[in-house]
XYZ file of C-alpha atoms in Angstrom:
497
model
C -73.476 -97.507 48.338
C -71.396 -98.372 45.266
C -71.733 -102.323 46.648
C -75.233 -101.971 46.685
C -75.500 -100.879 43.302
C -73.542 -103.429 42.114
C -75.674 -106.191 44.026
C -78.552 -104.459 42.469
C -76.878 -104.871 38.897
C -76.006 -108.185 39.415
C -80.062 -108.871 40.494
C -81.059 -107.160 37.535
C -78.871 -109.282 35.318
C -80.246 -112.444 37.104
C -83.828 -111.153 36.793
C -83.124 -110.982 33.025
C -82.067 -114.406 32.612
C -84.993 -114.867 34.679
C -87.398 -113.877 32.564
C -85.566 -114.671 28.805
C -88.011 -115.451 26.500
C -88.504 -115.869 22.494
C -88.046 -112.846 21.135
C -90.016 -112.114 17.758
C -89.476 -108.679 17.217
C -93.239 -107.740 17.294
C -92.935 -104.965 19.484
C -95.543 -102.375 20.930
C -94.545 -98.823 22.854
C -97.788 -97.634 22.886
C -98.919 -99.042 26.281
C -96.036 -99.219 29.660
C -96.573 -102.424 31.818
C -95.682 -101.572 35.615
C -95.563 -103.894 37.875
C -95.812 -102.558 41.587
C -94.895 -104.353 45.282
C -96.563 -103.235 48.216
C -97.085 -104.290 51.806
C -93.648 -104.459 52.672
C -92.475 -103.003 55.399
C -89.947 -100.895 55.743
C -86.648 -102.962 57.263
C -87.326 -106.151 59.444
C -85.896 -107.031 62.811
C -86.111 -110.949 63.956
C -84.459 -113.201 66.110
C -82.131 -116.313 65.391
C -83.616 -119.733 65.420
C -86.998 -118.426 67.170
C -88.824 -116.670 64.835
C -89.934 -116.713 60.999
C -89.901 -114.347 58.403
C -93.708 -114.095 56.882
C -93.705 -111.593 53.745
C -96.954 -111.627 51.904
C -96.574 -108.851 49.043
C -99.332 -107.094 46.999
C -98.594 -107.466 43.211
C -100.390 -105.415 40.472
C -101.404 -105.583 38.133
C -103.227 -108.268 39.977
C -104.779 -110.052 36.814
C -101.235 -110.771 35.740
C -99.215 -113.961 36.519
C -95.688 -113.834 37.848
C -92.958 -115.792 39.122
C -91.335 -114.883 42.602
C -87.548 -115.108 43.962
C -86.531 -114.182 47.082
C -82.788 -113.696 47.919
C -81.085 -112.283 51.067
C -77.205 -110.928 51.149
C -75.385 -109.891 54.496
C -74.492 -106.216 53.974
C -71.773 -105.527 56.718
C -69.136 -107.150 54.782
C -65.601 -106.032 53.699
C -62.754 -106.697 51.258
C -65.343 -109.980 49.954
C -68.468 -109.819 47.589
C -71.350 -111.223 49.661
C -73.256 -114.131 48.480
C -76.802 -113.653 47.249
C -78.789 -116.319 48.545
C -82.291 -117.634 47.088
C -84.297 -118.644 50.028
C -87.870 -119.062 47.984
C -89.257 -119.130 44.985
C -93.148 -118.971 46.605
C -95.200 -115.883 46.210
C -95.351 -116.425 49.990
C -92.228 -115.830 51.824
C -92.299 -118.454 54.960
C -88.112 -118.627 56.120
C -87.600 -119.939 59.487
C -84.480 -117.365 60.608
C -81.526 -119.376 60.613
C -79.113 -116.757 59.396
C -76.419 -115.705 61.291
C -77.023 -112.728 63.798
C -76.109 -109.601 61.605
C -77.223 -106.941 58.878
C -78.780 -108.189 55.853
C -80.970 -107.311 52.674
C -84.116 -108.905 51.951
C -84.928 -108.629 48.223
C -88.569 -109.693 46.512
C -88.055 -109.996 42.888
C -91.127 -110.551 40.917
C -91.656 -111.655 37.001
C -94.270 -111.041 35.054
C -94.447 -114.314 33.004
C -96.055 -112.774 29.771
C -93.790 -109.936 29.095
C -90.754 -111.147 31.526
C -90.513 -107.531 33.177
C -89.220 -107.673 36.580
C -90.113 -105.929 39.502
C -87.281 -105.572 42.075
C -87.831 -104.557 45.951
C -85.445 -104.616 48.956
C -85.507 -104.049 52.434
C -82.811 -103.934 55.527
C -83.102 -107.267 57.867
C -81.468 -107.537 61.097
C -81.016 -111.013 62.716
C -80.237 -110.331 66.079
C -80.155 -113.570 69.004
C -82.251 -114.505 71.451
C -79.520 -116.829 73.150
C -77.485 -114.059 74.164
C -79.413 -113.208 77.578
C -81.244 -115.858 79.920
C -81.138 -119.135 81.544
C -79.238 -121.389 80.489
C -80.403 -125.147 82.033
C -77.941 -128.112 81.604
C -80.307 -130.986 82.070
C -80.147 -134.992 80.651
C -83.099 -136.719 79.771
C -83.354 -140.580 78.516
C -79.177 -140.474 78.953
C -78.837 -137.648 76.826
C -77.653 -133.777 78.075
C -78.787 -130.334 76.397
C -79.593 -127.500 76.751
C -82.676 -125.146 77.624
C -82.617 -121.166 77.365
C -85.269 -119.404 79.334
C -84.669 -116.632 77.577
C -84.976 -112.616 78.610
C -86.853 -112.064 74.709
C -88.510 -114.689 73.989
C -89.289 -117.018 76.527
C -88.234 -120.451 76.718
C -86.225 -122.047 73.716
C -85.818 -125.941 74.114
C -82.929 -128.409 73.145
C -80.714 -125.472 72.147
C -77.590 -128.077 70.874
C -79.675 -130.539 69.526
C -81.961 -127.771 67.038
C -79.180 -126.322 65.923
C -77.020 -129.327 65.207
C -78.741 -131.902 63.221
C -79.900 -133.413 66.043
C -76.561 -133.788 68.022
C -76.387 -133.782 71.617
C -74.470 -134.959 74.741
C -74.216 -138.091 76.065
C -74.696 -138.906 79.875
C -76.151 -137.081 82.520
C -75.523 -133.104 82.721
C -72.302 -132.123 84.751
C -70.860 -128.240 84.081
C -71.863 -125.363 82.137
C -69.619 -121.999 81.441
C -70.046 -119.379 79.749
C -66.115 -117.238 77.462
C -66.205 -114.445 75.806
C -62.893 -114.949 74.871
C -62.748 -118.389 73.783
C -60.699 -118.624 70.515
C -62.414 -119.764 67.497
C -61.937 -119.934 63.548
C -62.892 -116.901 61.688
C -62.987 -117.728 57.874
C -63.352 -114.556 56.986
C -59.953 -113.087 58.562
C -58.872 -116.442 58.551
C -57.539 -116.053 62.305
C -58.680 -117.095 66.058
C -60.830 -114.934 67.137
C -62.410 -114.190 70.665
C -65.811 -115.242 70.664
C -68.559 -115.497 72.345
C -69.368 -119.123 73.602
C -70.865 -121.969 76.056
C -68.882 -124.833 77.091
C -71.128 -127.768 78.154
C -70.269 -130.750 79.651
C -71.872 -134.108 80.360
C -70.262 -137.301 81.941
C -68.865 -138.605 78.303
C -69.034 -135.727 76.309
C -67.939 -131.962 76.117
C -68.614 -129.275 73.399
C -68.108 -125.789 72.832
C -71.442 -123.660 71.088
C -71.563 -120.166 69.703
C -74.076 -118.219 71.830
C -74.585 -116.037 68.289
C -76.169 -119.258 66.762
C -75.794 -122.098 69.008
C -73.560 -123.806 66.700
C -70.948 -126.322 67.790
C -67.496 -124.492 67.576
C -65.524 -127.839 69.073
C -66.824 -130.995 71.028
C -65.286 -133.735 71.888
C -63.488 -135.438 69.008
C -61.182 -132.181 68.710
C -61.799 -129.679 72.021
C -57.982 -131.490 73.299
C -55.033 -132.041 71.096
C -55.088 -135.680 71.873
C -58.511 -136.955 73.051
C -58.732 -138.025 76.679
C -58.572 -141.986 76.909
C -61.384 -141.990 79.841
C -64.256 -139.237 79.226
C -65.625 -138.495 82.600
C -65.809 -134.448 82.718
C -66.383 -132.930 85.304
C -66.225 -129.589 85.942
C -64.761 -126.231 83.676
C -64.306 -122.612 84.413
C -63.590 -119.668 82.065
C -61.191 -116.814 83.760
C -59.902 -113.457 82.256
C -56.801 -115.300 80.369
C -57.367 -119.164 81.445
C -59.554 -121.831 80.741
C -59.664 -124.590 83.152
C -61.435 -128.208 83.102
C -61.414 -131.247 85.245
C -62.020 -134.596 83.474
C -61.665 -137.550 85.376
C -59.472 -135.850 88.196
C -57.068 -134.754 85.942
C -56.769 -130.647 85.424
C -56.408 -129.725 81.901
C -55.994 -125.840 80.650
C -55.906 -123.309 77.940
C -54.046 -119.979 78.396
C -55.556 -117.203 76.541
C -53.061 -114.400 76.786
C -50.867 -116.398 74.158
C -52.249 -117.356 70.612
C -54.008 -120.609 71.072
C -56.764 -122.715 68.560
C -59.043 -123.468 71.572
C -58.065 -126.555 72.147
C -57.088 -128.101 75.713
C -53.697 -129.605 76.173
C -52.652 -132.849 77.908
C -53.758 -133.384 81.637
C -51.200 -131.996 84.382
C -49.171 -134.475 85.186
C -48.739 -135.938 88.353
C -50.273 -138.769 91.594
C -53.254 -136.620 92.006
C -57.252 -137.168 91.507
C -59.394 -133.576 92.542
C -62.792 -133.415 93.981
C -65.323 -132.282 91.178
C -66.005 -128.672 93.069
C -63.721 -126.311 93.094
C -63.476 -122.070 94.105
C -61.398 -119.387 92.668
C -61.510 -115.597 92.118
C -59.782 -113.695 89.400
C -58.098 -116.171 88.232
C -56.569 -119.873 88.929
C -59.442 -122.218 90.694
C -58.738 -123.136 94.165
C -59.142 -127.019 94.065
C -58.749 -130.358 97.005
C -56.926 -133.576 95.767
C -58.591 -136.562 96.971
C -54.987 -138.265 96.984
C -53.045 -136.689 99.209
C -56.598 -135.071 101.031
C -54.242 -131.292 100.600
C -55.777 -128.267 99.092
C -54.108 -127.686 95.341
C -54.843 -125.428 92.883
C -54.370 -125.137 88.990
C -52.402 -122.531 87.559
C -51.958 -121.968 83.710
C -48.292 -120.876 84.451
C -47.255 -124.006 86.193
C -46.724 -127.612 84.604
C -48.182 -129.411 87.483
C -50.816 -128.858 90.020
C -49.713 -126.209 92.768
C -49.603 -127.428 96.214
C -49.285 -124.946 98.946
C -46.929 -124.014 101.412
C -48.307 -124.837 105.031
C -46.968 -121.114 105.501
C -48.896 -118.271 104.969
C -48.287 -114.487 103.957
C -47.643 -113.164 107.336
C -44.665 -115.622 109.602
C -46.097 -114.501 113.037
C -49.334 -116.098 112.820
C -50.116 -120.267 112.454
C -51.983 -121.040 109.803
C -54.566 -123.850 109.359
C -53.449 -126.866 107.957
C -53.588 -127.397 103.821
C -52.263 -130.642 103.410
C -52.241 -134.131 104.548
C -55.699 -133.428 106.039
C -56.955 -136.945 106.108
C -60.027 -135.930 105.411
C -62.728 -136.159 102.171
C -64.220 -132.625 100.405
C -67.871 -132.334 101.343
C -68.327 -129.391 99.467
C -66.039 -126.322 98.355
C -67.817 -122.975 96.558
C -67.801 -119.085 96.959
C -67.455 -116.662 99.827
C -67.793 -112.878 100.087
C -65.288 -111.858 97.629
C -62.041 -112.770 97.723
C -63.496 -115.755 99.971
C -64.397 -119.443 99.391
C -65.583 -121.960 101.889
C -65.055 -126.025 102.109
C -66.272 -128.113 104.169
C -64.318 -131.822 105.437
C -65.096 -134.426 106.532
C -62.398 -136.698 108.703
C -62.132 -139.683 107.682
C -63.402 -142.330 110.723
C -64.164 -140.105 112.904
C -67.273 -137.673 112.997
C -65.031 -134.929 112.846
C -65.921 -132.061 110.218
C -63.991 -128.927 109.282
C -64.676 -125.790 107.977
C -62.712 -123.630 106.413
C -62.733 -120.129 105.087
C -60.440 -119.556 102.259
C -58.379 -116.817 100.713
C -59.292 -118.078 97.291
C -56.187 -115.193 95.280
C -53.212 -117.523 96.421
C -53.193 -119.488 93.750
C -49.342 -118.029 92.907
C -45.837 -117.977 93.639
C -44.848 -118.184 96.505
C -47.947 -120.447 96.923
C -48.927 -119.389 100.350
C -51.264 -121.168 102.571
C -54.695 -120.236 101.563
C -56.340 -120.854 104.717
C -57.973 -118.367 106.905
C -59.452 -120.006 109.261
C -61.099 -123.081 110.348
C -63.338 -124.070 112.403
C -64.128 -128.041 114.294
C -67.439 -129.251 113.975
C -68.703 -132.821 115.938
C -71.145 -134.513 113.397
C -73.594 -135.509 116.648
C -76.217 -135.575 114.190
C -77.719 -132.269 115.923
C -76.131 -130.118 112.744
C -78.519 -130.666 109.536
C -75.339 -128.870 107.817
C -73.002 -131.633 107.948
C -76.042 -134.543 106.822
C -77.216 -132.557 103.806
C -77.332 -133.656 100.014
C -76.352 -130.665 98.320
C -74.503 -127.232 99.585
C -74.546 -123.470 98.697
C -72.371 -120.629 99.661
C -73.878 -117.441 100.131
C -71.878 -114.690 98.182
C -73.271 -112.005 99.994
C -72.684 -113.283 103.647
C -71.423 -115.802 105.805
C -74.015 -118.177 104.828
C -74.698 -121.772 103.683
C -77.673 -122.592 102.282
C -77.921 -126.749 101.962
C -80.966 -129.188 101.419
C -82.100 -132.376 103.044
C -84.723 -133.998 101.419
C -87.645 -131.602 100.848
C -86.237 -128.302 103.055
C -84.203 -125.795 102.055
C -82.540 -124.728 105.408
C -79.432 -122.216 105.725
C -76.576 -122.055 108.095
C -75.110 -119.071 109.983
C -71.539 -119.342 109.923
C -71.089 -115.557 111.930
C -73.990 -116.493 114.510
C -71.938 -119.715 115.923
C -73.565 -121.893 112.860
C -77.439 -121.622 114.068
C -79.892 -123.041 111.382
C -83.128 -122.158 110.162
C -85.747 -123.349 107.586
C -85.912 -121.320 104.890
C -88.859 -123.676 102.481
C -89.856 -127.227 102.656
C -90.464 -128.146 98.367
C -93.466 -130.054 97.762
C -92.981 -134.013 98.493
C -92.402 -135.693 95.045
C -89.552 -133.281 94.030
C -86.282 -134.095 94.767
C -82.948 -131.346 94.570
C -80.793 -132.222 92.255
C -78.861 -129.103 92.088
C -78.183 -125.296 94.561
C -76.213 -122.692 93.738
C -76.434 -119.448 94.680
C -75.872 -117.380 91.020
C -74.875 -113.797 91.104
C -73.581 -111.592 88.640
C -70.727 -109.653 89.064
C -72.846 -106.196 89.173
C -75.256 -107.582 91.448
C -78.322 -107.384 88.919
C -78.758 -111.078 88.975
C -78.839 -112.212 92.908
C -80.578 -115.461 93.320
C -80.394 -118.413 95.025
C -81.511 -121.831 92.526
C -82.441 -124.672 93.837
C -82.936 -127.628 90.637
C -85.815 -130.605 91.541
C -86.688 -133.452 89.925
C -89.925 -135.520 90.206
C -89.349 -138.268 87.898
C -89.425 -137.006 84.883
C -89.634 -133.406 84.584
C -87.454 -130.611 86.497
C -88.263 -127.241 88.024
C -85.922 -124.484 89.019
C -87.291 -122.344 91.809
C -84.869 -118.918 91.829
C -85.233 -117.724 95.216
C -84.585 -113.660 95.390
C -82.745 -113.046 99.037
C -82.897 -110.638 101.298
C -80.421 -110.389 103.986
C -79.663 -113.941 104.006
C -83.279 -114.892 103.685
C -84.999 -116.967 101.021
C -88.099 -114.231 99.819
C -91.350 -115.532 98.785
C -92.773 -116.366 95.468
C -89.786 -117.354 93.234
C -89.662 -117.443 89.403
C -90.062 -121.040 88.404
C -88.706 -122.577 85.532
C -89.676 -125.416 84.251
C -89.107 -128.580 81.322
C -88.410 -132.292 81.022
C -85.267 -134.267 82.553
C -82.892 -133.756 85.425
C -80.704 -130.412 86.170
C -77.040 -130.497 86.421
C -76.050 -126.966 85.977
C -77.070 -123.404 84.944
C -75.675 -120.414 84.152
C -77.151 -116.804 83.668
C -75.569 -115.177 80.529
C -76.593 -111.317 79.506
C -74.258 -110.370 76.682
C -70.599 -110.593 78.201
C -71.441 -111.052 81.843
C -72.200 -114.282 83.702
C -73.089 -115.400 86.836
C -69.636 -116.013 88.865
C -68.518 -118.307 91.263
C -66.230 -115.841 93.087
């Protein structure tokens, strides 16, 4: 209260200087001049970056001519005076919200210009976000990446990097999106790392970190690693509970949040190694296959170099699958039931395939072998499975959903791998991304399958129901080419594990 007062002091000092004039000592105390303000409401509530504050006040006397300010101070504030900011100086209060998300006070201050009397009234304002919960689309257009929020409030927001960072985006097409809530960045207040809230995006040359609070760019490229990769080709990143991993160009970097840290990625794990984009993983370290020595690896914030597993696994009297020295190229790795992941292999010359099912929590010392089992498939061309363009793994069931040109078909892994058509898309789209996106309290369960025809994309999010593709899916829809999305709802994402 006592701050408020002496806010208020300090506005009716500045509404003095305001309205100085000559003073001739001809007074007159017969007659009181009162100005009133009216049609304000009584606090206001908007979102970040979406909407606008419109204030159009009711002055009397209404014969009389004034002069207007507008200022705005945050109010939850301690050991600091807040700022008093002038955002207008119309009668008409137009103010596209780009304040912070917080609690503020909007204050009208008007002058009468004949006596210089000021009227002063304020009113609680709110900012809250509209980027906190939606859809989150990673698409390029023209060469360029950004992204667009479908969002739970207020619909769809477009070019969410490049509107709230002088025009900035990402170059090359879309690769990997993520979502941290404990990724550490600068608070000048406390003048500390903080956790905060934040969305990693990646494109083939270029990486940055935004605030979900105000889409701001925390880190990108330039200083996201303590020395900047020589060859930017990212690929892939994943936030856990106390790591951060990302792939760029093969090479696994990491941050490890359980220490003190500034957010930025160290130097790539060293080694004669070069991993497959796709990777699985469940609490913790991702579960990864290295293209070099065709072995499954993993990454592990507690090791100095890649992990490579021991070809024995947790229990001696039973023989494991084989991890390493496959011979063979990734086809595609993702989720399982949890604590599951499935990849698929090719053989190389032959039309061998394997499948295997994964324990995807081994990714620690003793470094058992994480394979559970695996399975020999013939590529006879009889199995749309092992011809399809994109893959993905059902985390509800043994299922695989894939896509070969325009049908969506799925694969029963339990019922000897029998396949069935789930949709055929319309003929000018083509997929350009499938995952199935579920969030870790099952309130978000959808399969999305990304087209393209050209020039604009559409995400159809399938609803399932016991392994089955339902009808009528929520379509989303803009310009350019998918590469990732992500649900976000506060603190909780859609999971790969």
């Amino acid at each position: 209260m006592m701050k408020q007062l002496y806010i208020i002091g300090f506005l009716l000092f500045f509404s003095g200087l305001c309205g100085c004039y000559e003073d001739k000592g001809n007074y007159d105390y017969t007659e009181t001049f009162e100005i009133t303000i009216d049609s304000l409401k009584e606090s206001y509530t908007l979102y970040a970056l979406v909407d606008t504050l419109r204030i159009s006040p009711e002055v009397s006397p209404v014969n009389a001519e004034y002069d207007f300010h507008w200022c705005v101070y945050q109010t939850n504030v301690q050991g600091y005076a807040p700022k008093l900011d002038t955002i207008a100086t119309t009668r008409e209060l137009v103010y596209p919200m780009t304040l912070d998300p917080g609690s503020y006070q909007i204050v009208c201050m008007a002058t009468e210009r004949g006596t210089g009397i000021t009227r002063i009234e304020d009113r609680p304002l709110t900012v809250t976000t509209a980027l906190a919960e939606g859809w989150y689309v990673l698409r390029e257009k023209d060469g360029y990446t950004d992204l667009d929020l479908f969002s739970t409030e207020k619909g769809k927001i477009e070019s969410i990097i490049a509107s709230n960072n002088d025009g900035r985006n990402l170059q090359g097409e879309a690769r990997a999106i993520e979502f941290s809530y404990n990724y550490k960045a600068w608070d000048e207040v406390n003048e500390r790392y903080v956790n905060t809230n934040s969305i990693f995006a990646l494109s083939k040359e270029d990486a940055i970190v935004i605030r979900t609070s105000n889409g701001k760019i925390i880190r990108d490229i330039e200083d996201l690693f303590y020395e900047r990769p020589t060859v930017a080709n990212f690929q892939n990143v994943c936030s856990q509970s106390s790591e951060l991993y990302l792939i760029n160009d093969g090479k696994g970097h990491y941050i490890y949040n359980m220490s003190s840290n500034s957010g930025r990625f160290g130097a790539a794990l060293p080694g004669d190694y070069d991993l497959y984009p796709g990777w699985t993983y469940g609490v913790r370290q991702p579960l990864c296959f290295d293209k070099v020595s065709s072995s499954f690896v993993a990454l592990n914030a507690m090791s100095s170099k890649v992990v490579n597993f021991n070809e024995k696994g947790a229990v001696d009297s039973v023989a494991y699958p084989k991890v390493n020295n496959l011979n063979a190229d990734l086809l595609y790795i993702g989720p399982g039931i949890y604590p599951s992941g499935w990849a698929l292999l090719k053989k190389r010359q032959t039309d061998t395939c394997l499948m295997y099912s994964l324990e995807v929590n081994n990714a620690y010392t003793p470094y058992n072998n994480p394979a559970k089992k695996c399975d020999t498939l013939i590529d006879d061309g009889t199995k749309g499975l092992l011809q399809a363009d994109f893959w993905a793994s059902s985390q509800n069931n043994n299922i695989i959903y894939f896509s070969k040109e325009h049908e969506i078909r799925s694969c029963n892994i339990d019922a000897n791998y029998v396949e069935k058509n789930q949709r055929t898309l319309p003929s000018g789209e083509t997929v350009t991304y499938m995952r199935h996106l579920k969030t870790s309290d099952g309130k978000v369960n959808k399969l999305a399958v990304a087209t393209f025809d050209g020039s604009r994309y559409k995400v159809y999010l399938y609803d399932i129901q016991a392994g089955n593709l339902r009808n009528d899916p929520e379509i989303l829809e803009g310009e350019g080419r998918v590469g990732a999305m992500i649900y976000i709802n506060g603190m909780t994402k859609t999971t790969l594990y």
